[in-house]
PDB file of C-alpha atoms and ligand atoms in Angstrom:
ATOM      1  CA  UNK A   1     230.477  63.900 125.455  1.00 38.00           C
ATOM      2  CA  UNK A   2     232.609  64.329 122.330  1.00 44.00           C
ATOM      3  CA  UNK A   3     229.569  63.482 120.195  1.00 40.00           C
ATOM      4  CA  UNK A   4     227.404  66.027 121.998  1.00 48.00           C
ATOM      5  CA  UNK A   5     229.871  68.869 121.436  1.00 48.00           C
ATOM      6  CA  UNK A   6     230.019  68.050 117.699  1.00 48.00           C
ATOM      7  CA  UNK A   7     226.251  68.121 117.656  1.00 46.00           C
ATOM      8  CA  UNK A   8     226.289  71.595 119.238  1.00 44.00           C
ATOM      9  CA  UNK A   9     228.793  72.821 116.639  1.00 45.00           C
ATOM     10  CA  UNK A  10     226.607  71.449 113.843  1.00 45.00           C
ATOM     11  CA  UNK A  11     223.465  73.150 115.188  1.00 49.00           C
ATOM     12  CA  UNK A  12     225.348  76.420 115.701  1.00 51.00           C
ATOM     13  CA  UNK A  13     226.717  76.438 112.164  1.00 56.00           C
ATOM     14  CA  UNK A  14     223.209  75.993 110.715  1.00 87.00           C
ATOM     15  CA  UNK A  15     222.653  79.595 111.754  1.00 95.00           C
ATOM     16  CA  UNK A  16     224.316  82.593 110.162  1.00 96.00           C
ATOM     17  CA  UNK A  17     224.387  84.271 113.565  1.00 98.00           C
ATOM     18  CA  UNK A  18     223.254  83.861 117.158  1.00 97.00           C
ATOM     19  CA  UNK A  19     221.313  87.112 117.411  1.00 98.00           C
ATOM     20  CA  UNK A  20     219.654  88.694 114.412  1.00 98.00           C
ATOM     21  CA  UNK A  21     218.618  92.308 114.902  1.00 98.00           C
ATOM     22  CA  UNK A  22     216.244  94.090 112.537  1.00 98.00           C
ATOM     23  CA  UNK A  23     216.883  97.845 112.496  1.00 98.00           C
ATOM     24  CA  UNK A  24     220.046  99.947 112.544  1.00 98.00           C
ATOM     25  CA  UNK A  25     218.768 102.826 114.654  1.00 98.00           C
ATOM     26  CA  UNK A  26     220.042 103.466 118.175  1.00 98.00           C
ATOM     27  CA  UNK A  27     217.930 100.691 119.688  1.00 98.00           C
ATOM     28  CA  UNK A  28     219.150  98.026 117.238  1.00 98.00           C
ATOM     29  CA  UNK A  29     222.787  99.102 117.421  1.00 98.00           C
ATOM     30  CA  UNK A  30     222.799  99.425 121.208  1.00 98.00           C
ATOM     31  CA  UNK A  31     221.208  95.978 121.392  1.00 98.00           C
ATOM     32  CA  UNK A  32     224.103  94.653 119.301  1.00 98.00           C
ATOM     33  CA  UNK A  33     226.582  96.499 121.543  1.00 98.00           C
ATOM     34  CA  UNK A  34     224.994  95.264 124.777  1.00 97.00           C
ATOM     35  CA  UNK A  35     224.808  91.633 123.600  1.00 98.00           C
ATOM     36  CA  UNK A  36     228.435  91.484 122.473  1.00 98.00           C
ATOM     37  CA  UNK A  37     229.564  93.184 125.699  1.00 97.00           C
ATOM     38  CA  UNK A  38     227.534  90.863 127.904  1.00 98.00           C
ATOM     39  CA  UNK A  39     228.437  87.680 126.019  1.00 97.00           C
ATOM     40  CA  UNK A  40     231.680  88.091 124.048  1.00 97.00           C
ATOM     41  CA  UNK A  41     231.841  85.748 121.088  1.00 96.00           C
ATOM     42  CA  UNK A  42     228.109  85.979 120.388  1.00 98.00           C
ATOM     43  CA  UNK A  43     227.639  86.432 116.646  1.00 98.00           C
ATOM     44  CA  UNK A  44     225.311  89.369 116.045  1.00 98.00           C
ATOM     45  CA  UNK A  45     223.993  90.475 112.663  1.00 98.00           C
ATOM     46  CA  UNK A  46     222.087  93.744 112.196  1.00 98.00           C
ATOM     47  CA  UNK A  47     219.910  94.170 109.117  1.00 98.00           C
ATOM     48  CA  UNK A  48     219.132  97.778 108.193  1.00 98.00           C
ATOM     49  CA  UNK A  49     217.126  98.682 105.111  1.00 98.00           C
ATOM     50  CA  UNK A  50     218.807 102.070 104.572  1.00 98.00           C
ATOM     51  CA  UNK A  51     222.357 102.567 103.259  1.00 98.00           C
ATOM     52  CA  UNK A  52     223.700 103.724 106.636  1.00 98.00           C
ATOM     53  CA  UNK A  53     222.852 103.833 110.343  1.00 98.00           C
ATOM     54  CA  UNK A  54     220.413 106.182 112.094  1.00 98.00           C
ATOM     55  CA  UNK A  55     218.588 107.417 108.993  1.00 98.00           C
ATOM     56  CA  UNK A  56     215.205 107.568 110.722  1.00 96.00           C
ATOM     57  CA  UNK A  57     214.214 108.717 114.236  1.00 96.00           C
ATOM     58  CA  UNK A  58     217.712 108.347 115.681  1.00 98.00           C
ATOM     59  CA  UNK A  59     219.383 110.698 113.221  1.00 96.00           C
ATOM     60  CA  UNK A  60     216.468 113.154 113.051  1.00 94.00           C
ATOM     61  CA  UNK A  61     215.584 113.736 116.675  1.00 95.00           C
ATOM     62  CA  UNK A  62     216.153 116.778 118.878  1.00 94.00           C
ATOM     63  CA  UNK A  63     219.460 115.488 120.216  1.00 97.00           C
ATOM     64  CA  UNK A  64     218.446 115.921 123.853  1.00 98.00           C
ATOM     65  CA  UNK A  65     219.916 113.760 126.603  1.00 98.00           C
ATOM     66  CA  UNK A  66     216.835 113.665 128.821  1.00 98.00           C
ATOM     67  CA  UNK A  67     217.342 113.844 132.570  1.00 97.00           C
ATOM     68  CA  UNK A  68     214.324 111.740 133.598  1.00 97.00           C
ATOM     69  CA  UNK A  69     212.853 114.559 135.678  1.00 97.00           C
ATOM     70  CA  UNK A  70     209.252 113.824 134.624  1.00 97.00           C
ATOM     71  CA  UNK A  71     209.176 110.121 135.480  1.00 97.00           C
ATOM     72  CA  UNK A  72     207.589 108.607 138.580  1.00 97.00           C
ATOM     73  CA  UNK A  73     210.289 108.005 141.220  1.00 97.00           C
ATOM     74  CA  UNK A  74     211.179 104.346 141.513  1.00 96.00           C
ATOM     75  CA  UNK A  75     209.721 103.464 138.095  1.00 98.00           C
ATOM     76  CA  UNK A  76     211.852 101.659 135.520  1.00 98.00           C
ATOM     77  CA  UNK A  77     211.563 104.686 133.240  1.00 97.00           C
ATOM     78  CA  UNK A  78     212.958 106.967 135.943  1.00 98.00           C
ATOM     79  CA  UNK A  79     215.801 104.610 136.815  1.00 97.00           C
ATOM     80  CA  UNK A  80     216.771 103.953 133.196  1.00 97.00           C
ATOM     81  CA  UNK A  81     216.516 107.607 132.187  1.00 97.00           C
ATOM     82  CA  UNK A  82     218.693 108.847 135.058  1.00 98.00           C
ATOM     83  CA  UNK A  83     221.297 106.141 134.591  1.00 97.00           C
ATOM     84  CA  UNK A  84     221.061 106.302 130.796  1.00 97.00           C
ATOM     85  CA  UNK A  85     221.706 110.052 130.763  1.00 98.00           C
ATOM     86  CA  UNK A  86     224.878 109.585 132.814  1.00 98.00           C
ATOM     87  CA  UNK A  87     225.997 106.643 130.640  1.00 97.00           C
ATOM     88  CA  UNK A  88     225.337 108.604 127.442  1.00 98.00           C
ATOM     89  CA  UNK A  89     227.588 111.437 128.583  1.00 98.00           C
ATOM     90  CA  UNK A  90     230.332 108.945 129.490  1.00 98.00           C
ATOM     91  CA  UNK A  91     229.952 107.132 126.151  1.00 97.00           C
ATOM     92  CA  UNK A  92     230.226 110.412 124.207  1.00 98.00           C
ATOM     93  CA  UNK A  93     233.297 111.456 126.196  1.00 98.00           C
ATOM     94  CA  UNK A  94     234.943 108.043 125.737  1.00 97.00           C
ATOM     95  CA  UNK A  95     234.510 108.092 121.940  1.00 97.00           C
ATOM     96  CA  UNK A  96     234.929 111.824 121.408  1.00 98.00           C
ATOM     97  CA  UNK A  97     231.367 112.339 120.189  1.00 98.00           C
ATOM     98  CA  UNK A  98     230.063 115.934 120.233  1.00 97.00           C
ATOM     99  CA  UNK A  99     227.981 116.514 123.364  1.00 98.00           C
ATOM    100  CA  UNK A 100     227.351 119.090 126.092  1.00 98.00           C
ATOM    101  CA  UNK A 101     225.614 118.966 129.454  1.00 98.00           C
ATOM    102  CA  UNK A 102     223.860 122.299 129.115  1.00 96.00           C
ATOM    103  CA  UNK A 103     221.136 121.889 131.749  1.00 97.00           C
ATOM    104  CA  UNK A 104     217.645 123.087 130.909  1.00 97.00           C
ATOM    105  CA  UNK A 105     214.929 125.336 132.264  1.00 98.00           C
ATOM    106  CA  UNK A 106     211.343 124.264 132.816  1.00 98.00           C
ATOM    107  CA  UNK A 107     209.395 127.494 133.047  1.00 98.00           C
ATOM    108  CA  UNK A 108     206.003 128.403 134.517  1.00 98.00           C
ATOM    109  CA  UNK A 109     204.543 131.416 132.734  1.00 97.00           C
ATOM    110  CA  UNK A 110     201.180 131.386 134.536  1.00 97.00           C
ATOM    111  CA  UNK A 111     200.183 131.084 138.196  1.00 97.00           C
ATOM    112  CA  UNK A 112     198.165 127.948 137.486  1.00 98.00           C
ATOM    113  CA  UNK A 113     201.376 126.146 136.448  1.00 98.00           C
ATOM    114  CA  UNK A 114     203.178 126.762 139.749  1.00 98.00           C
ATOM    115  CA  UNK A 115     201.830 123.712 141.645  1.00 97.00           C
ATOM    116  CA  UNK A 116     202.936 121.450 138.768  1.00 97.00           C
ATOM    117  CA  UNK A 117     206.353 123.068 138.768  1.00 97.00           C
ATOM    118  CA  UNK A 118     206.729 122.494 142.526  1.00 97.00           C
ATOM    119  CA  UNK A 119     205.659 118.876 142.118  1.00 97.00           C
ATOM    120  CA  UNK A 120     208.381 118.482 139.453  1.00 97.00           C
ATOM    121  CA  UNK A 121     211.019 119.827 141.836  1.00 97.00           C
ATOM    122  CA  UNK A 122     209.999 117.136 144.288  1.00 97.00           C
ATOM    123  CA  UNK A 123     210.054 114.456 141.582  1.00 97.00           C
ATOM    124  CA  UNK A 124     213.443 115.524 140.316  1.00 97.00           C
ATOM    125  CA  UNK A 125     214.952 115.389 143.809  1.00 97.00           C
ATOM    126  CA  UNK A 126     213.438 111.967 144.494  1.00 97.00           C
ATOM    127  CA  UNK A 127     214.984 110.783 141.218  1.00 97.00           C
ATOM    128  CA  UNK A 128     218.376 112.054 142.377  1.00 97.00           C
ATOM    129  CA  UNK A 129     218.540 114.789 139.727  1.00 97.00           C
ATOM    130  CA  UNK A 130     220.123 118.153 140.573  1.00 97.00           C
ATOM    131  CA  UNK A 131     217.240 120.670 140.341  1.00 97.00           C
ATOM    132  CA  UNK A 132     217.312 124.334 141.366  1.00 97.00           C
ATOM    133  CA  UNK A 133     214.331 126.664 141.743  1.00 97.00           C
ATOM    134  CA  UNK A 134     214.683 130.039 140.015  1.00 98.00           C
ATOM    135  CA  UNK A 135     212.742 133.297 140.319  1.00 97.00           C
ATOM    136  CA  UNK A 136     212.074 135.741 137.418  1.00 97.00           C
ATOM    137  CA  UNK A 137     215.430 137.554 137.707  1.00 97.00           C
ATOM    138  CA  UNK A 138     217.407 134.304 137.868  1.00 97.00           C
ATOM    139  CA  UNK A 139     215.546 133.019 134.806  1.00 97.00           C
ATOM    140  CA  UNK A 140     216.714 136.011 132.759  1.00 96.00           C
ATOM    141  CA  UNK A 141     220.221 135.540 134.093  1.00 96.00           C
ATOM    142  CA  UNK A 142     220.225 131.914 132.938  1.00 95.00           C
ATOM    143  CA  UNK A 143     218.395 132.486 129.623  1.00 93.00           C
ATOM    144  CA  UNK A 144     218.178 136.167 128.630  1.00 92.00           C
ATOM    145  CA  UNK A 145     215.394 135.511 126.073  1.00 90.00           C
ATOM    146  CA  UNK A 146     213.110 133.715 128.529  1.00 94.00           C
ATOM    147  CA  UNK A 147     210.472 135.240 130.828  1.00 96.00           C
ATOM    148  CA  UNK A 148     208.509 133.422 133.504  1.00 97.00           C
ATOM    149  CA  UNK A 149     207.101 133.516 137.027  1.00 98.00           C
ATOM    150  CA  UNK A 150     209.283 130.660 138.209  1.00 98.00           C
ATOM    151  CA  UNK A 151     211.458 127.947 136.724  1.00 98.00           C
ATOM    152  CA  UNK A 152     213.421 124.847 137.533  1.00 98.00           C
ATOM    153  CA  UNK A 153     216.967 124.437 136.358  1.00 98.00           C
ATOM    154  CA  UNK A 154     217.609 120.760 135.632  1.00 98.00           C
ATOM    155  CA  UNK A 155     221.347 120.172 135.815  1.00 97.00           C
ATOM    156  CA  UNK A 156     221.788 116.872 133.987  1.00 98.00           C
ATOM    157  CA  UNK A 157     219.943 117.587 130.713  1.00 98.00           C
ATOM    158  CA  UNK A 158     222.299 117.717 127.749  1.00 98.00           C
ATOM    159  CA  UNK A 159     222.608 117.441 124.002  1.00 98.00           C
ATOM    160  CA  UNK A 160     224.542 115.065 121.794  1.00 98.00           C
ATOM    161  CA  UNK A 161     224.860 113.780 118.257  1.00 98.00           C
ATOM    162  CA  UNK A 162     222.749 110.605 118.355  1.00 98.00           C
ATOM    163  CA  UNK A 163     223.659 109.723 114.762  1.00 98.00           C
ATOM    164  CA  UNK A 164     227.320 109.583 115.793  1.00 98.00           C
ATOM    165  CA  UNK A 165     226.393 107.647 118.956  1.00 98.00           C
ATOM    166  CA  UNK A 166     224.555 105.035 116.885  1.00 98.00           C
ATOM    167  CA  UNK A 167     227.439 104.711 114.419  1.00 98.00           C
ATOM    168  CA  UNK A 168     229.904 104.251 117.271  1.00 98.00           C
ATOM    169  CA  UNK A 169     227.702 101.682 119.049  1.00 98.00           C
ATOM    170  CA  UNK A 170     227.603  99.701 115.808  1.00 98.00           C
ATOM    171  CA  UNK A 171     231.389  99.851 115.321  1.00 98.00           C
ATOM    172  CA  UNK A 172     232.199  99.060 118.960  1.00 97.00           C
ATOM    173  CA  UNK A 173     229.788  96.100 118.937  1.00 97.00           C
ATOM    174  CA  UNK A 174     231.817  94.248 116.317  1.00 97.00           C
ATOM    175  CA  UNK A 175     228.513  93.060 114.835  1.00 98.00           C
ATOM    176  CA  UNK A 176     228.051  92.219 111.172  1.00 98.00           C
ATOM    177  CA  UNK A 177     225.975  95.224 110.095  1.00 98.00           C
ATOM    178  CA  UNK A 178     224.352  94.933 106.692  1.00 98.00           C
ATOM    179  CA  UNK A 179     222.924  98.034 105.068  1.00 98.00           C
ATOM    180  CA  UNK A 180     220.442  98.000 102.206  1.00 98.00           C
ATOM    181  CA  UNK A 181     218.937  94.898 103.849  1.00 98.00           C
ATOM    182  CA  UNK A 182     215.164  95.417 103.905  1.00 98.00           C
ATOM    183  CA  UNK A 183     213.518  92.523 105.741  1.00 98.00           C
ATOM    184  CA  UNK A 184     210.402  91.526 103.815  1.00 98.00           C
ATOM    185  CA  UNK A 185     209.691  88.091 105.222  1.00 98.00           C
ATOM    186  CA  UNK A 186     210.207  86.315 108.534  1.00 98.00           C
ATOM    187  CA  UNK A 187     209.889  82.606 109.062  1.00 97.00           C
ATOM    188  CA  UNK A 188     209.869  81.815 112.770  1.00 92.00           C
ATOM    189  CA  UNK A 189     209.823  78.278 114.069  1.00 85.00           C
ATOM    190  CA  UNK A 190     209.568  77.079 117.671  1.00 84.00           C
ATOM    191  CA  UNK A 191     213.032  76.030 118.924  1.00 85.00           C
ATOM    192  CA  UNK A 192     214.570  76.711 115.503  1.00 88.00           C
ATOM    193  CA  UNK A 193     215.049  80.464 115.658  1.00 93.00           C
ATOM    194  CA  UNK A 194     214.146  82.604 112.692  1.00 96.00           C
ATOM    195  CA  UNK A 195     215.016  82.889 109.023  1.00 97.00           C
ATOM    196  CA  UNK A 196     214.447  86.228 107.369  1.00 98.00           C
ATOM    197  CA  UNK A 197     214.436  87.199 103.729  1.00 98.00           C
ATOM    198  CA  UNK A 198     215.536  90.608 102.538  1.00 98.00           C
ATOM    199  CA  UNK A 199     214.198  92.395  99.462  1.00 98.00           C
ATOM    200  CA  UNK A 200     217.145  91.222  97.341  1.00 98.00           C
ATOM    201  CA  UNK A 201     216.359  87.582  98.143  1.00 98.00           C
ATOM    202  CA  UNK A 202     219.123  86.998 100.722  1.00 98.00           C
ATOM    203  CA  UNK A 203     218.210  84.594 103.544  1.00 97.00           C
ATOM    204  CA  UNK A 204     219.731  85.119 107.001  1.00 97.00           C
ATOM    205  CA  UNK A 205     219.153  82.659 109.840  1.00 97.00           C
ATOM    206  CA  UNK A 206     219.490  83.509 113.499  1.00 97.00           C
ATOM    207  CA  UNK A 207     218.871  81.633 116.730  1.00 96.00           C
ATOM    208  CA  UNK A 208     217.178  84.682 118.193  1.00 96.00           C
ATOM    209  CA  UNK A 209     215.452  87.554 116.424  1.00 97.00           C
ATOM    210  CA  UNK A 210     215.231  91.034 117.958  1.00 98.00           C
ATOM    211  CA  UNK A 211     212.782  93.482 116.437  1.00 98.00           C
ATOM    212  CA  UNK A 212     214.246  97.011 116.602  1.00 98.00           C
ATOM    213  CA  UNK A 213     212.479  98.388 113.537  1.00 98.00           C
ATOM    214  CA  UNK A 214     211.412 101.650 115.186  1.00 97.00           C
ATOM    215  CA  UNK A 215     208.230 103.043 113.670  1.00 96.00           C
ATOM    216  CA  UNK A 216     207.917  99.897 111.543  1.00 97.00           C
ATOM    217  CA  UNK A 217     208.181  97.491 114.467  1.00 97.00           C
ATOM    218  CA  UNK A 218     204.434  96.743 114.376  1.00 98.00           C
ATOM    219  CA  UNK A 219     204.754  95.602 110.746  1.00 97.00           C
ATOM    220  CA  UNK A 220     207.849  93.574 111.584  1.00 98.00           C
ATOM    221  CA  UNK A 221     206.018  91.921 114.471  1.00 98.00           C
ATOM    222  CA  UNK A 222     203.212  90.960 112.066  1.00 97.00           C
ATOM    223  CA  UNK A 223     205.765  89.544 109.606  1.00 98.00           C
ATOM    224  CA  UNK A 224     206.966  87.336 112.464  1.00 96.00           C
ATOM    225  CA  UNK A 225     203.427  86.099 113.082  1.00 95.00           C
ATOM    226  CA  UNK A 226     202.684  88.200 116.195  1.00 96.00           C
ATOM    227  CA  UNK A 227     199.702  90.462 116.627  1.00 96.00           C
ATOM    228  CA  UNK A 228     200.979  93.614 118.397  1.00 95.00           C
ATOM    229  CA  UNK A 229     197.333  94.751 118.840  1.00 96.00           C
ATOM    230  CA  UNK A 230     198.223  98.256 117.762  1.00 95.00           C
ATOM    231  CA  UNK A 231     199.276 100.126 114.662  1.00 96.00           C
ATOM    232  CA  UNK A 232     201.925 102.831 114.551  1.00 97.00           C
ATOM    233  CA  UNK A 233     200.777 105.835 112.540  1.00 94.00           C
ATOM    234  CA  UNK A 234     203.800 108.034 111.844  1.00 84.00           C
ATOM    235  CA  UNK A 235     203.351 111.683 110.956  1.00 86.00           C
ATOM    236  CA  UNK A 236     205.722 114.231 109.609  1.00 85.00           C
ATOM    237  CA  UNK A 237     206.958 117.273 111.501  1.00 85.00           C
ATOM    238  CA  UNK A 238     209.423 120.066 110.775  1.00 87.00           C
ATOM    239  CA  UNK A 239     212.184 121.697 112.815  1.00 85.00           C
ATOM    240  CA  UNK A 240     212.772 125.421 112.469  1.00 86.00           C
ATOM    241  CA  UNK A 241     215.813 127.424 113.524  1.00 84.00           C
ATOM    242  CA  UNK A 242     214.665 130.713 114.999  1.00 81.00           C
ATOM    243  CA  UNK A 243     216.726 133.754 114.085  1.00 83.00           C
ATOM    244  CA  UNK A 244     216.737 136.850 116.260  1.00 77.00           C
ATOM    245  CA  UNK A 245     214.920 139.615 114.316  1.00 74.00           C
ATOM    246  CA  UNK A 246     217.053 142.567 113.173  1.00 77.00           C
ATOM    247  CA  UNK A 247     216.344 145.596 115.377  1.00 66.00           C
TER     248      UNK A 247
HETATM  249  C1  FAD B 301     210.907 114.145 116.280  1.00 96.42           C
HETATM  250  C2  FAD B 301     211.549 113.307 117.350  1.00 96.42           C
HETATM  251  C3  FAD B 301     212.372 113.914 118.285  1.00 96.42           C
HETATM  252  C4  FAD B 301     212.946 113.149 119.307  1.00 96.42           C
HETATM  253  N1  FAD B 301     213.803 113.748 120.187  1.00 96.42           N
HETATM  254  C5  FAD B 301     214.479 112.981 121.082  1.00 96.42           C
HETATM  255  C6  FAD B 301     215.468 113.554 121.914  1.00 96.42           C
HETATM  256  O1  FAD B 301     215.748 114.739 121.834  1.00 96.42           O
HETATM  257  N2  FAD B 301     216.101 112.749 122.804  1.00 96.42           N
HETATM  258  C7  FAD B 301     215.821 111.415 122.893  1.00 96.42           C
HETATM  259  O2  FAD B 301     216.427 110.724 123.746  1.00 96.42           O
HETATM  260  N3  FAD B 301     214.887 110.839 122.108  1.00 96.42           N
HETATM  261  C8  FAD B 301     214.234 111.587 121.189  1.00 96.42           C
HETATM  262  N4  FAD B 301     213.325 111.003 120.368  1.00 96.42           N
HETATM  263  C9  FAD B 301     213.105 109.581 120.482  1.00 96.42           C
HETATM  264  C10 FAD B 301     214.265 108.811 119.848  1.00 96.42           C
HETATM  265  O3  FAD B 301     214.750 109.465 118.686  1.00 96.42           O
HETATM  266  C11 FAD B 301     213.762 107.424 119.502  1.00 96.42           C
HETATM  267  O4  FAD B 301     213.216 106.816 120.667  1.00 96.42           O
HETATM  268  C12 FAD B 301     214.895 106.537 118.999  1.00 96.42           C
HETATM  269  O5  FAD B 301     215.648 107.158 117.969  1.00 96.42           O
HETATM  270  C13 FAD B 301     214.290 105.251 118.490  1.00 96.42           C
HETATM  271  O6  FAD B 301     215.321 104.495 117.953  1.00 96.42           O
HETATM  272  P1  FAD B 301     214.977 103.198 117.146  1.00 96.42           P
HETATM  273  O7  FAD B 301     216.262 102.519 116.840  1.00 96.42           O
HETATM  274  O8  FAD B 301     213.906 102.435 117.867  1.00 96.42           O
HETATM  275  O9  FAD B 301     214.238 103.723 115.826  1.00 96.42           O
HETATM  276  P2  FAD B 301     214.829 104.314 114.477  1.00 96.42           P
HETATM  277  O10 FAD B 301     215.934 105.255 114.701  1.00 96.42           O
HETATM  278  O11 FAD B 301     213.647 104.825 113.705  1.00 96.42           O
HETATM  279  O12 FAD B 301     215.445 103.046 113.766  1.00 96.42           O
HETATM  280  C14 FAD B 301     214.663 102.000 113.270  1.00 96.42           C
HETATM  281  C15 FAD B 301     215.411 101.445 112.090  1.00 96.42           C
HETATM  282  O13 FAD B 301     214.759 100.263 111.639  1.00 96.42           O
HETATM  283  C16 FAD B 301     214.906 100.208 110.236  1.00 96.42           C
HETATM  284  N5  FAD B 301     213.896  99.308 109.698  1.00 96.42           N
HETATM  285  C17 FAD B 301     212.548  99.417 109.804  1.00 96.42           C
HETATM  286  N6  FAD B 301     211.954  98.401 109.163  1.00 96.42           N
HETATM  287  C18 FAD B 301     212.946  97.617 108.669  1.00 96.42           C
HETATM  288  C19 FAD B 301     212.949  96.425 107.896  1.00 96.42           C
HETATM  289  N7  FAD B 301     211.823  95.817 107.506  1.00 96.42           N
HETATM  290  N8  FAD B 301     214.144  95.894 107.528  1.00 96.42           N
HETATM  291  C20 FAD B 301     215.321  96.501 107.910  1.00 96.42           C
HETATM  292  N9  FAD B 301     215.353  97.647 108.632  1.00 96.42           N
HETATM  293  C21 FAD B 301     214.189  98.189 109.007  1.00 96.42           C
HETATM  294  C22 FAD B 301     214.697 101.656 109.808  1.00 96.42           C
HETATM  295  O14 FAD B 301     215.231 101.906 108.507  1.00 96.42           O
HETATM  296  C23 FAD B 301     215.409 102.419 110.907  1.00 96.42           C
HETATM  297  O15 FAD B 301     216.748 102.734 110.582  1.00 96.42           O
HETATM  298  C24 FAD B 301     212.703 111.744 119.362  1.00 96.42           C
HETATM  299  C25 FAD B 301     211.875 111.140 118.415  1.00 96.42           C
HETATM  300  C26 FAD B 301     211.317 111.915 117.411  1.00 96.42           C
HETATM  301  C27 FAD B 301     210.446 111.234 116.385  1.00 96.42           C
END
């Protein structure tokens, strides 16, 4: 028995960590957070190629806490979105991260859109989301710049600072987060976990590898010897802030 526990210690120390996460966006950092919460003492290392967290999608998105109103009732997406929205608000409040539950309007501007709008009301209610139907006058009351035939007010939609959320998830996880660590090679062996090499030649070994490389996750999967049978083709977009014209 004594011998076996020494053996376990020896095997464990051959790894730099138990769980090795590639990617320091919200998915990688929440993975680190969830693992250390679920199994305290688990050694998690996150490798992120940029010099800080959330430099890609996570820090450049629209900042919307989605309600889950569009998803098929009973589906995993619907359940996770509804619960995730509530958890996100709680997380922001707990760590003092800027957020607001503003609600949102989904507006029908043409008659042909009305059946779809009514179907969404039904969906929202089945998903347990507070939805209210509005007529033209109520739309203007809620959003003076908006015109429509009918609308739904979705109560649980909000906004938050996802960059700050990601940073906080990383800190609260207690994981070893290494920035400037661009994974360029992955050596995966059955029953032996994975060893990765970063661009500066550092080798990190983990018992388990989790690919959270966002829009590069197809390339990372290929590095690990998997064929994801698809290729992610990113494209660039721009956000504009609309100013009210001078009258
Ligand atoms: C324009 C836009 C708007 C969006 N708006 C919203 C919204 O309002 N609300 C919402 O909930 N969702 C929104 N999303 C979706 C959401 O932003 C993403 O689902 C989420 O940020 C994905 O997180 P991620 O961690 O998977 O990816 P990312 O945030 O892209 O993180 C992946 C990380 O992996 C790192 N990485 C990649 N390759 C390597 C490597 N080889 N070695 C080391 N690190 C590596 C990258 O540097 C990056 O930091 C939006 C997405 C986009 C593109």
